[in-house]
Coordinates of C-alpha atoms and ligand atoms in Angstrom, one line a residue:
X1 CA -0.6 15.7 -10.6
X2 CA -0.3 11.4 -11.3
X3 CA -1.5 10.9 -7.5
X4 CA -4.5 12.5 -8.2
X5 CA -5.1 10.6 -11.0
X6 CA -4.4 7.3 -9.6
X7 CA -6.6 8.4 -7.0
X8 CA -9.7 9.2 -8.2
X9 CA -9.3 6.2 -10.6
X10 CA -9.8 3.6 -7.7
X11 CA -12.5 6.0 -5.8
X12 CA -14.2 5.1 -9.1
X13 CA -14.1 1.6 -8.9
X14 CA -14.7 1.4 -5.5
X15 CA -17.8 3.5 -6.5
X16 CA -18.6 0.8 -8.6
X17 CA -18.6 -2.1 -7.3
X18 CA -20.5 -1.0 -4.2
X19 CA -23.8 -1.5 -5.3
X20 CA -22.7 -5.1 -6.1
X21 CA -22.9 -7.5 -2.9
X22 CA -21.0 -9.0 -0.8
X23 CA -17.8 -6.4 -1.7
X24 CA -17.4 -4.2 1.0
X25 CA -14.1 -5.0 1.9
X26 CA -13.0 -4.1 -1.1
X27 CA -14.5 -0.9 -1.5
X28 CA -13.0 0.1 1.9
X29 CA -9.7 -1.1 0.7
X30 CA -9.8 1.0 -2.2
X31 CA -10.9 3.8 -0.1
X32 CA -8.3 3.4 2.2
X33 CA -5.6 3.0 -0.7
X34 CA -6.6 5.7 -3.1
X35 CA -6.5 8.6 0.3
X36 CA -3.0 6.9 0.8
X37 CA -2.5 7.5 -2.4
X38 CA -3.5 11.1 -2.7
X39 CA -1.8 12.3 0.3
X40 CA 1.6 11.2 -0.9
X41 CA 3.9 13.5 0.0
X42 CA 6.0 12.5 -3.0
X43 CA 5.1 11.0 -6.7
X44 CA 3.6 7.7 -6.2
X45 CA 5.4 6.6 -9.4
X46 CA 9.1 7.4 -7.1
X47 CA 7.5 5.6 -4.8
X48 CA 6.9 2.3 -7.2
X49 CA 9.9 2.3 -8.8
X50 CA 11.9 2.2 -5.2
X51 CA 9.6 -0.7 -3.9
X52 CA 8.6 0.9 -1.1
X53 CA 4.6 1.0 -2.7
X54 CA 3.8 -2.5 -1.7
X55 CA 4.6 -2.2 1.7
X56 CA 3.4 1.9 2.3
X57 CA 0.5 1.8 5.0
X58 CA -2.9 2.2 3.8
X59 CA -2.4 0.2 0.4
X60 CA -3.8 -3.4 0.3
X61 CA -2.5 -6.2 -2.2
X62 CA -5.6 -5.4 -4.9
X63 CA -5.1 -1.8 -5.0
X64 CA -1.5 -2.5 -5.5
X65 CA -2.1 -4.7 -8.5
X66 CA -4.2 -2.4 -10.2
X67 CA -1.4 0.5 -9.3
X68 CA 1.3 -1.8 -10.7
X69 CA -0.8 -2.8 -14.3
X70 CA -1.8 1.0 -14.4
X71 CA 2.6 1.4 -13.9
X72 CA 3.5 -1.3 -16.2
X73 CA 1.0 -0.8 -19.1
X74 CA -0.6 2.2 -18.8
X75 CA -3.9 1.6 -18.7
X76 CA -5.9 -0.4 -16.2
X77 CA -7.8 -3.3 -17.3
X78 CA -10.8 -2.6 -14.8
X79 CA -11.4 0.9 -15.3
X80 CA -11.3 0.6 -19.0
X81 CA -14.0 -2.4 -18.8
X82 CA -15.9 1.0 -16.9
X83 CA -15.2 3.2 -18.9
X84 CA -16.3 1.4 -22.4
X85 CA -20.1 2.5 -21.3
X86 CA -19.1 6.4 -20.0
X87 CA -16.6 8.8 -20.4
X88 CA -14.5 9.8 -17.7
X89 CA -16.1 13.1 -17.0
X90 CA -19.6 11.6 -17.1
X91 CA -18.3 8.7 -14.4
X92 CA -16.9 11.7 -11.8
X93 CA -20.8 13.3 -12.0
X94 CA -21.5 10.2 -10.2
X95 CA -19.1 11.1 -6.7
X96 CA -19.4 14.6 -6.8
X97 CA -23.6 14.4 -7.0
X98 CA -23.3 11.1 -4.3
X99 CA -26.9 10.4 -5.1
X100 CA -25.6 6.6 -5.9
X101 CA -24.2 5.1 -9.0
X102 CA -27.2 3.3 -10.2
X103 CA -29.8 6.3 -10.1
X104 CA -27.1 8.4 -11.9
X105 CA -26.9 5.9 -14.9
X106 CA -30.8 5.6 -15.1
X107 CA -30.2 9.3 -15.7
X108 CA -27.9 8.8 -18.4
X109 CA -29.9 6.2 -20.1
X110 CA -33.3 8.1 -19.8
X111 CA -31.9 11.0 -21.2
X112 CA -29.4 9.6 -23.9
X113 CA -26.5 11.0 -22.3
X114 CA -23.1 9.7 -24.2
X115 CA -20.8 12.7 -23.2
X116 CA -20.2 15.5 -20.4
X117 CA -21.1 17.5 -23.2
X118 CA -24.8 15.8 -23.5
X119 CA -25.2 16.3 -19.5
X120 CA -24.2 20.6 -19.8
X121 CA -26.8 20.2 -22.9
X122 CA -29.9 19.0 -20.9
X123 CA -28.7 21.3 -17.9
X124 CA -28.2 24.7 -19.0
X125 CA -28.6 27.1 -17.0
X126 CA -32.1 28.3 -17.4
X127 CA -33.6 24.6 -17.7
X128 CA -36.4 23.6 -15.8
X129 CA -35.6 20.4 -13.9
X130 CA -39.7 20.5 -12.5
X131 CA -40.6 19.8 -15.8
X132 CA -38.1 17.4 -16.9
X133 CA -38.2 15.5 -14.0
X134 CA -42.8 15.2 -14.7
X135 CA -42.3 14.2 -17.6
X136 CA -39.5 11.5 -17.3
X137 CA -40.7 10.6 -13.9
X138 CA -37.9 11.3 -12.2
X139 CA -37.6 12.6 -8.2
X140 CA -36.5 16.5 -9.6
X141 CA -34.0 16.5 -6.9
X142 CA -32.3 14.0 -8.4
X143 CA -31.9 16.0 -11.3
X144 CA -31.7 19.3 -9.3
X145 CA -28.3 17.3 -8.2
X146 CA -26.8 16.6 -11.7
X147 CA -27.0 19.9 -12.4
X148 CA -25.5 21.5 -9.4
X149 CA -22.9 18.6 -9.8
X150 CA -22.1 20.2 -12.9
X151 CA -22.2 23.6 -12.4
X152 CA -19.9 23.1 -9.4
X153 CA -17.5 20.1 -12.1
X154 CA -17.6 23.2 -14.5
X155 CA -16.2 26.2 -11.8
X156 CA -13.5 24.0 -10.5
X157 CA -11.9 23.7 -13.8
X158 CA -8.3 24.6 -14.0
X159 CA -8.3 24.9 -9.9
X160 CA -5.7 23.1 -7.9
X161 CA -5.7 22.6 -4.1
X162 CA -2.9 24.4 -2.4
X163 CA -1.3 21.6 -1.1
X164 CA -0.5 20.1 -4.2
X165 CA 0.1 23.4 -6.0
X166 CA 3.3 24.2 -2.9
X167 CA 4.7 20.6 -2.9
X168 CA 5.6 21.3 -6.6
X169 CA 6.3 25.4 -6.1
X170 CA 9.0 24.0 -3.5
X171 CA 10.7 22.0 -5.9
X172 CA 10.9 24.8 -8.8
X173 CA 12.0 27.4 -6.1
X174 CA 14.7 25.2 -5.5
X175 CA 15.9 24.9 -8.5
X176 CA 16.0 28.8 -9.4
X177 CA 18.0 29.6 -6.3
X178 CA 20.6 27.3 -7.0
X179 CA 20.9 29.7 -10.0
X180 CA 24.1 32.1 -9.7
X181 CA 22.4 34.8 -11.7
X182 CA 19.4 34.9 -9.4
X183 CA 20.1 37.2 -6.5
X184 CA 16.3 37.4 -5.0
X185 CA 13.0 35.0 -6.0
X186 CA 9.5 35.3 -4.3
X187 CA 6.5 33.1 -4.8
X188 CA 3.7 35.8 -5.8
X189 CA -0.1 35.8 -6.6
X190 CA -2.7 33.6 -5.0
X191 CA -0.2 31.5 -3.4
X192 CA 1.2 34.5 -2.0
X193 CA -2.5 35.5 -0.7
X194 CA -2.7 31.7 0.5
X195 CA -6.3 31.1 -1.6
X196 CA -7.1 27.8 -0.7
X197 CA -7.3 26.9 -4.5
X198 CA -5.2 28.1 -7.1
X199 CA -4.8 28.2 -10.7
X200 CA -0.9 28.5 -11.5
X201 CA 1.9 29.7 -9.7
X202 CA 3.8 33.0 -10.4
X203 CA 7.2 33.8 -9.4
X204 CA 9.0 37.1 -8.9
X205 CA 12.8 37.2 -9.8
X206 CA 14.9 39.9 -9.6
X207 CA 18.8 38.8 -11.3
X208 CA 21.2 40.0 -9.8
X209 CA 22.5 41.8 -13.4
X210 CA 19.2 44.1 -13.5
X211 CA 20.0 47.2 -11.1
X212 CA 18.2 50.7 -11.4
X213 CA 16.6 48.9 -14.8
X214 CA 16.2 45.6 -16.4
X215 CA 18.9 44.4 -18.6
X216 CA 16.2 43.3 -21.3
X217 CA 18.5 41.3 -23.1
X218 CA 20.0 39.5 -20.2
X219 CA 16.9 39.2 -18.9
X220 CA 15.9 37.0 -22.3
X221 CA 19.2 35.0 -21.9
X222 CA 17.7 34.1 -18.5
X223 CA 14.5 33.3 -19.3
X224 CA 15.5 30.9 -22.1
X225 CA 18.1 29.4 -19.5
X226 CA 14.8 28.6 -17.1
X227 CA 13.1 27.3 -20.1
X228 CA 15.9 24.4 -20.2
X229 CA 14.8 23.1 -16.8
X230 CA 13.8 20.3 -15.7
X231 CA 10.4 21.3 -14.7
X232 CA 9.6 23.0 -18.0
X233 CA 7.8 21.5 -20.8
X234 CA 7.2 24.4 -22.7
X235 CA 6.9 28.1 -23.5
X236 CA 3.3 29.2 -23.7
X237 CA 4.1 33.0 -24.3
X238 CA 7.2 35.9 -23.4
X239 CA 5.3 39.2 -22.0
X240 CA 8.0 42.3 -23.1
X241 CA 6.5 45.1 -20.7
X242 CA 8.3 49.1 -20.4
X243 CA 9.3 48.0 -17.0
X244 CA 9.6 44.2 -16.5
X245 CA 9.8 40.9 -18.8
X246 CA 7.3 37.9 -17.8
X247 CA 7.5 34.4 -19.4
X248 CA 4.6 31.8 -19.0
X249 CA 5.2 28.4 -19.0
X250 CA 3.2 24.7 -18.9
X251 CA 5.5 22.5 -16.0
X252 CA 5.7 18.5 -15.7
X253 CA 3.1 19.1 -12.9
X254 CA 0.2 20.1 -15.3
X255 CA -0.1 23.6 -14.0
X256 CA 1.0 26.6 -15.8
X257 CA 4.1 28.7 -14.1
X258 CA 4.7 32.8 -14.9
X259 CA 8.1 33.8 -14.3
X260 CA 8.3 38.0 -14.0
X261 CA 11.7 39.3 -14.1
X262 CA 12.4 42.8 -12.9
X263 CA 15.0 44.9 -11.7
X264 CA 15.8 46.9 -8.0
X265 CA 14.2 49.8 -8.8
X266 CA 10.6 48.1 -9.8
X267 CA 11.4 45.4 -7.2
X268 CA 8.9 46.8 -4.6
X269 CA 6.0 47.9 -6.8
X270 CA 6.3 44.3 -8.7
X271 CA 6.0 42.3 -5.5
X272 CA 3.3 44.4 -5.0
X273 CA 1.5 44.5 -8.0
X274 CA 1.9 40.8 -8.7
X275 CA 0.7 39.9 -5.4
X276 CA -2.7 41.4 -6.6
X277 CA -5.4 40.6 -6.1
X278 CA -6.9 43.2 -9.0
X279 CA -9.4 44.2 -6.3
X280 CA -7.0 45.6 -4.1
X281 CA -4.9 47.1 -6.3
X282 CA -7.6 49.3 -7.7
X283 CA -8.4 50.8 -4.1
X284 CA -4.6 51.3 -3.7
X285 CA -4.6 52.7 -7.3
X286 CA -7.5 55.3 -5.7
X287 CA -4.9 56.2 -3.1
X288 CA -2.1 56.2 -5.2
X289 CA -3.5 59.2 -7.5
X290 CA -4.7 61.5 -5.2
X291 CA -1.2 61.7 -4.5
X292 CA 0.3 61.9 -8.5
X293 CA 1.7 58.4 -7.7
X294 CA -0.4 56.4 -10.5
X295 CA -0.4 57.5 -13.9
X296 CA -3.8 55.1 -15.3
X297 CA -1.1 52.7 -15.6
X298 CA 1.7 52.6 -13.2
X299 CA 2.6 53.1 -9.5
X300 CA 5.6 55.5 -9.6
X301 CA 7.2 55.3 -6.2
X302 CA 10.1 56.7 -7.5
X303 CA 10.0 59.4 -3.6
X304 CA 9.9 56.7 -1.9
X305 CA 13.6 56.3 -1.2
X306 CA 13.6 52.9 -0.4
X307 CA 16.0 50.5 2.3
X308 CA 18.6 48.4 1.0
X309 CA 15.9 45.4 -0.4
X310 CA 15.3 41.9 1.6
X311 CA 17.2 39.2 0.1
X312 CA 15.0 35.8 0.7
X313 CA 16.4 32.2 1.0
X314 CA 14.8 29.3 -0.8
X315 CA 12.3 28.7 1.8
X316 CA 11.3 32.7 2.6
X317 CA 10.2 32.7 -0.9
X318 CA 8.0 30.1 -0.8
X319 CA 6.0 31.2 2.7
X320 CA 5.8 33.7 4.9
X321 CA 5.6 33.8 8.8
X322 CA 2.2 34.9 10.0
X323 CA 4.2 37.8 11.9
X324 CA 6.2 38.7 9.1
X325 CA 6.2 42.1 7.8
X326 CA 7.5 42.8 4.1
X327 CA 9.8 45.6 4.4
X328 CA 9.5 46.5 1.2
X329 CA 5.4 47.0 0.5
X330 CA 5.5 48.2 4.0
X331 CA 7.0 51.6 2.9
X332 CA 4.2 51.8 0.3
X333 CA 1.9 51.0 3.0
X334 CA 3.7 54.0 5.0
X335 CA 3.9 56.1 2.3
X336 CA -0.1 56.1 1.0
X337 CA -1.3 56.3 5.0
X338 CA -2.1 52.7 5.6
X339 CA -0.7 50.0 7.9
X340 CA 0.7 47.0 6.0
X341 CA -2.1 44.6 4.9
X342 CA -0.8 40.6 4.7
X343 CA -1.1 39.2 1.7
X344 CA -4.2 37.0 3.1
X345 CA -6.4 40.3 3.3
X346 CA -5.1 41.5 0.0
X347 CA -9.2 41.0 -1.9
X348 CA -10.6 44.2 -2.1
X349 CA -13.0 44.0 0.3
X350 CA -12.7 46.3 3.3
X351 CA -9.1 45.9 4.1
X352 CA -8.3 49.4 2.7
X353 CA -10.2 51.1 5.0
X354 CA -9.4 48.8 7.4
X355 CA -6.0 49.4 7.2
X356 CA -7.0 53.9 7.2
X357 CA -8.2 53.4 10.1
X358 CA -6.0 51.5 12.3
X359 CA -8.8 48.8 12.3
X360 CA -7.3 45.5 10.7
X361 CA -8.3 42.2 12.5
X362 CA -5.7 41.1 14.5
X363 CA -5.4 38.0 12.8
X364 CA -5.1 34.4 14.1
X365 CA -1.6 32.1 14.1
X366 CA -1.0 28.6 13.5
X367 CA 0.9 29.0 17.1
X368 CA -2.3 30.4 18.2
X369 CA -4.0 26.8 18.1
X370 CA -3.8 24.5 21.4
X371 CA -4.8 21.6 19.7
X372 CA -6.5 19.6 16.6
X373 CA -10.3 17.8 17.6
X374 CA -11.0 16.0 14.5
X375 CA -8.7 13.1 14.1
X376 CA -9.0 9.8 13.5
X377 CA -7.1 6.8 14.7
X378 CA -7.3 3.7 13.7
X379 CA -9.9 2.3 15.7
X380 CA -11.9 3.7 13.0
X381 CA -10.7 4.5 9.5
X382 CA -7.2 6.3 10.6
X383 CA -4.0 4.5 9.4
X384 CA -2.6 6.0 13.1
X385 CA -2.0 4.3 16.5
X386 CA -2.4 7.1 19.2
X387 CA 1.0 6.9 20.0
X388 CA 2.4 7.3 16.6
X389 CA 0.3 10.9 16.5
X390 CA 2.2 11.8 20.0
X391 CA 5.4 12.2 18.1
X392 CA 4.3 13.6 14.4
X393 CA 2.8 16.7 16.4
X394 CA 5.4 17.4 19.0
X395 CA 6.6 20.4 16.7
X396 CA 3.0 22.4 17.4
X397 CA 3.1 22.6 21.1
X398 CA -0.8 21.5 21.8
X399 CA -2.0 20.8 25.3
X400 CA -4.7 18.5 23.4
X401 CA -6.0 16.0 20.6
X402 CA -9.5 14.5 19.9
X403 CA -9.7 11.6 18.4
X404 CA -13.2 11.6 16.7
X405 CA -13.1 8.2 15.7
X406 CA -16.8 7.6 13.0
X407 CA -19.8 6.1 14.7
X408 CA -21.6 2.6 14.3
X409 CA -23.9 3.6 11.6
X410 CA -20.3 5.0 9.2
X411 CA -19.8 1.6 7.9
X412 CA -17.4 2.4 5.4
X413 CA -15.7 4.5 8.0
X414 CA -15.3 1.6 10.2
X415 CA -17.3 3.2 12.6
X416 CA -17.5 2.0 16.1
X417 CA -20.3 0.1 18.0
X418 CA -20.8 0.3 21.6
X419 CA -18.5 -2.8 22.2
X420 CA -15.4 -1.1 20.1
X421 CA -16.2 2.4 22.0
X422 CA -16.3 0.6 25.6
X423 CA -12.5 -0.4 24.2
X424 CA -11.1 2.7 22.9
X425 CA -12.3 4.3 26.4
X426 CA -10.2 1.9 28.4
X427 CA -7.7 2.5 25.5
X428 CA -7.7 6.0 25.8
X429 CA -7.3 5.4 29.8
X430 CA -3.8 3.6 29.4
X431 CA -2.9 6.5 27.1
X432 CA -4.1 9.6 28.9
X433 CA -2.2 8.0 32.8
X434 CA 1.5 7.9 30.3
X435 CA 1.1 11.6 29.4
X436 CA 1.6 14.1 32.6
X437 CA 1.7 17.5 30.3
X438 CA -0.3 16.1 27.4
X439 CA -4.3 15.0 27.3
X440 CA -5.8 13.0 24.6
X441 CA -9.9 13.4 25.0
X442 CA -12.3 11.0 23.6
X443 CA -14.1 12.2 20.9
X444 CA -15.7 11.1 18.4
X445 CA -17.3 12.2 14.7
X446 CA -21.0 11.6 14.8
X447 CA -23.1 10.4 12.1
X448 CA -25.9 12.5 11.5
X449 CA -28.7 10.1 9.6
X450 CA -31.2 11.1 7.7
X451 CA -33.9 12.4 10.5
X452 CA -31.3 14.2 12.1
X453 CA -31.0 11.4 15.0
X454 CA -27.5 10.6 15.8
X455 CA -25.8 7.2 16.2
X456 CA -25.1 7.2 20.0
X457 CA -27.6 7.6 23.0
X458 CA -27.5 10.2 25.6
X459 CA -26.0 7.8 27.7
X460 CA -22.8 7.1 25.4
X461 CA -22.7 11.0 23.9
X462 CA -21.9 11.8 27.7
X463 CA -18.7 9.9 27.7
X464 CA -17.5 12.1 24.5
X465 CA -15.3 15.2 25.7
X466 CA -15.4 16.9 22.3
X467 CA -18.5 15.3 20.1
X468 CA -18.4 16.1 16.1
X469 CA -21.5 16.1 14.3
X470 CA -21.7 15.4 10.5
X471 CA -23.1 14.5 7.5
X472 CA -22.0 11.6 5.3
X473 CA -25.0 11.0 2.8
X474 CA -26.4 14.2 2.8
X475 CA -27.0 13.9 -1.3
X476 CA -31.0 13.4 -1.8
X477 CA -32.0 16.1 0.4
X478 CA -32.7 19.4 -0.4
X479 CA -31.4 22.2 1.7
X480 CA -34.7 22.4 4.2
X481 CA -34.7 18.7 5.0
X482 CA -30.8 19.3 5.4
X483 CA -30.6 22.7 7.9
X484 CA -33.5 20.2 9.4
X485 CA -31.3 17.5 10.3
X486 CA -28.2 19.5 11.3
X487 CA -31.2 21.7 13.6
X488 CA -32.1 18.3 15.3
X489 CA -28.7 17.4 16.0
X490 CA -27.7 20.7 17.3
X491 CA -30.7 20.3 19.9
X492 CA -28.6 17.6 21.4
X493 CA -26.7 19.0 23.9
X494 CA -23.5 17.1 24.0
X495 CA -22.9 18.2 20.3
X496 CA -19.9 20.7 20.2
X497 CA -18.9 21.0 17.1
X498 CA -20.1 20.7 13.5
X499 CA -17.6 19.3 11.3
X500 CA -16.9 19.9 7.3
X501 CA -20.4 21.4 7.2
X502 CA -21.2 21.9 3.9
X503 CA -19.8 18.4 2.7
X504 CA -17.9 19.6 -0.1
X505 CA -14.5 17.7 -1.1
X506 CA -12.3 19.4 -3.8
X507 CA -13.5 17.7 -7.3
X508 CA -15.0 15.1 -5.6
X509 CA -18.6 15.5 -3.7
X510 CA -20.1 19.4 -4.4
X511 CA -21.6 20.4 -1.5
X512 CA -24.7 19.4 -0.2
X513 CA -28.1 21.5 -0.6
X514 CA -28.0 23.8 2.7
X515 CA -28.7 26.9 3.5
X516 CA -25.3 28.1 5.3
X517 CA -26.7 31.4 6.7
X518 CA -29.4 29.5 8.5
X519 CA -26.6 27.0 9.6
X520 CA -24.7 29.9 10.7
X521 CA -28.0 31.1 13.1
X522 CA -28.7 27.5 14.7
X523 CA -25.2 27.4 15.7
X524 CA -25.5 30.9 16.9
X525 CA -28.9 29.5 18.9
X526 CA -27.4 26.7 20.1
X527 CA -24.3 27.6 21.2
X528 CA -21.9 25.1 19.2
X529 CA -19.0 25.7 16.5
X530 CA -19.0 25.1 13.4
X531 CA -15.5 23.8 11.5
X532 CA -13.2 24.7 9.4
X533 CA -11.5 21.2 8.0
X534 CA -7.9 21.3 7.4
X535 CA -8.1 18.7 5.0
X536 CA -6.7 20.0 1.7
X537 CA -9.5 18.8 -0.1
X538 CA -12.4 19.6 2.4
X539 CA -11.4 23.1 3.8
X540 CA -15.1 23.2 4.1
X541 CA -16.3 26.0 5.6
X542 CA -14.5 27.9 3.1
X543 CA -13.3 31.7 2.9
X544 CA -16.9 33.3 2.1
X545 CA -18.9 31.2 5.0
X546 CA -16.1 31.0 7.3
X547 CA -16.6 35.5 6.8
X548 CA -20.2 34.8 7.1
X549 CA -20.0 32.7 10.6
X550 CA -17.3 35.5 12.1
X551 CA -20.1 38.2 11.0
X552 CA -22.3 36.1 12.7
X553 CA -20.5 36.4 16.0
X554 CA -20.4 32.4 15.9
X555 CA -17.2 30.0 17.4
X556 CA -15.2 27.9 15.0
X557 CA -12.7 25.6 15.1
X558 CA -9.8 24.5 13.2
X559 CA -9.1 21.1 12.9
X560 CA -7.5 18.8 10.5
X561 CA -9.5 15.5 9.4
X562 CA -6.4 13.5 10.1
X563 CA -6.4 10.1 8.9
X564 CA -2.9 9.7 7.7
X565 CA 0.6 11.1 9.8
X566 CA 1.0 14.4 6.7
X567 CA -2.5 15.6 7.8
X568 CA -1.8 16.6 10.7
X569 CA 0.6 19.4 9.0
X570 CA -2.7 20.6 7.0
X571 CA -3.5 22.4 10.2
X572 CA -1.7 25.3 8.5
X573 CA -4.7 25.3 5.4
X574 CA -7.5 25.8 7.9
X575 CA -5.8 28.6 9.3
X576 CA -5.5 30.5 6.7
X577 CA -8.9 29.7 5.3
X578 CA -9.2 32.1 8.7
X579 CA -7.1 34.3 7.9
X580 CA -8.5 35.4 4.7
X581 CA -11.6 35.6 6.5
X582 CA -10.4 38.0 9.1
X583 CA -10.7 36.0 12.3
X584 CA -9.1 36.6 15.2
X585 CA -8.0 33.6 17.6
X586 CA -10.9 34.8 20.0
X587 CA -13.5 33.2 17.6
X588 CA -12.0 30.0 17.4
X589 CA -12.1 27.3 20.2
X590 CA -9.2 25.1 19.6
X591 CA -7.2 28.4 20.8
X592 CA -8.4 27.6 24.1
X593 CA -6.0 26.1 27.0
X594 CA -8.1 22.6 28.3
X595 CA -9.4 24.3 31.4
X596 CA -10.9 26.9 29.3
X597 CA -12.2 24.5 26.3
X598 CA -13.8 22.1 29.3
X599 CA -15.7 25.0 30.7
X600 CA -17.1 26.0 27.6
X601 CA -18.0 22.4 27.3
X602 CA -19.8 22.4 30.9
X603 CA -21.4 25.9 29.9
X604 CA -23.5 24.8 26.9
Ligands
LIG701 ZN1 -16.4 12.9 8.2
LIG702 ZN1 -13.7 13.0 10.0

C-alpha cells in the first residue's frame, strides 16, 4: 500500500498548495506524479531502489525529490509541516469534500476541530446542520458536504480496491502454488465474486494429504509452514471446525489473508460456501433443507457422486474466464434444480429465483467490448502518445478507440482550447490514414460548468465522433442543482455519454450530491448513455446504480478513463461491475460495431 500512501501525500501537498498563487505548474506536476505512483504495477520502493523511478514517465524532478526524501529519511518535511496543525484524516476530508482547503480549514477553526473524533462528534447522525450553519453563519451546504464526507470516509474503512488486492493475491497464490503439499487452491470470497472493493483475501486449499477427511494434525503443520512465508506478518487466529481448518493472517501487504484447508470430500461444498455470499447461501440452504441436504449448520451432499475434482493452476486459481463453469459447483446447482450461477451474481438478490426458471441474464463478457470510448492522450493529461496506445490494446481485438481529452476550462487536466483542438484533429486525421482496420475516434470529455453549460459551442461539439459530458467540480451544489446541470448538458444533442456520473473517487472524493434516479430518468428522456468508469479508483457507476440503470432500460458505456498504459487493462473492472449488476451486452453501446455505434450517434 506504499504506492497509495505516497500518492496520497503528494496529492495532499498539491491540494494545500492550490490556493497559493503562481503554483499551478507544481500542482499539475504533483498530481501527475501522484497518479503515476498509485497506478504503478510494482511497489514504488522497488523502482526507487533499482534507479528507475527518476526516469519514470509522469514523475517530475520536484516529486522525485519528495519521494527520495521519504525513502531516505522516513518522512517528508513539507508534509510534516502541513500535518503540524491538522492530523492526516482531517486533511483527507479536504479532498473528500472537494469544497476547498480554505473553506474546510475555516470550518475546523470555527468549531475548534482538532481531530477526526471532534469532527465525528460534531456531525453525529442526527446533527442538524441547518441549525449549526445558522448559528455559526456558514453556508449549510458546506457543512452538509463535510458531514457527507465523514460518513463516506467511515463507510470505506477497511476496504481496498480490487485491482490492488489482486496484485497482492497474485503474489500469495504464486508462493502457495509452489508448495509441494498443496495440490489445489482457489481464491474465494468477495474476490471470486469480483466485488469492486474487498476487505480481505480468502484462499481455499486442498493439500495432497487430505483425502476424504481432514487430517487436522498435518493441516496444522501446513498452516505453520504458510505462517513462515515471506508475506505473512502474524497469525491472527486459528479456527478448527468439524469439516476443515481455517487461519487468519496479517500480511506485509496490510490486508488480512484467510486460509481454509479442506479435504477432498469437502472441497466442492467448501468452494461454494467460502465463495458466498451469505445471502446467496441462505437461499440455497432453503432449497437444500427441503431436499434434506442441510442440517441447520452444514450442507450434506453425500448423495452427489462428485466427478474427479478439477485441479486449479496458479492463474486459474486467481481468475476465472467469463465463460468458466466450475464443474464441482455445477453438480451442486444441478442437484438443487438450478442453472449454474456465476460467482458475480451470488448476492442473494433474485439470482436463485431466476436460476430456477432458467431466466438468468446472459451476462456481458470482456470480449464483447469493441472499443474504449474514454481515453486521455498526451494532448491533455494522459502520458501516452496515441501511437503507443495502439500497441497496448492489440490483445483486446478492439475496432475503435476514442481519445476523449479534457476541454478548455479543465486547467488541471490540461484541457484543450480551440487551437489545440484543431491541432489534435489534424494529428488524428494523419494517424487514421495510417490504419485501415482500426479507427481512432475524435472524442472529448467536455466540462459541464456550474450552470450546465458546455466548454465548447455547437460548431465545435459537432466535430466529435463521441462526446462525453462530465463534472469535476460539483461539490458546492445540492442534488437539485447538480441534476439541473446534467439535464441542461443532456439537452445538447452532441453529448453522447455522461462520464463517471457520481464523481466518486475511492477514498479520495465522496460522490457529489446527486439524485441518481433522476439522472437515469434524464438519460432515458434524452437518449444518453451513462458510463461505468472502469478506472480502479472510480468504478462509477457502481453496481447498485448500474443495476438501477439496467432496470430503467437505459444504455451504458464501459470505459477505462485511461491516463496511463496499464489503465487500459482496467476495462475488466468495469465489465465486472456490469456483470454483477446483471447487465447484458445489448445494454452497452461500446459492444456495438463501429458502424452501429455511428448509427446510434446519428439517430439521436
Ligand atoms: Zn473525468
Ligand atoms: Zn477522463
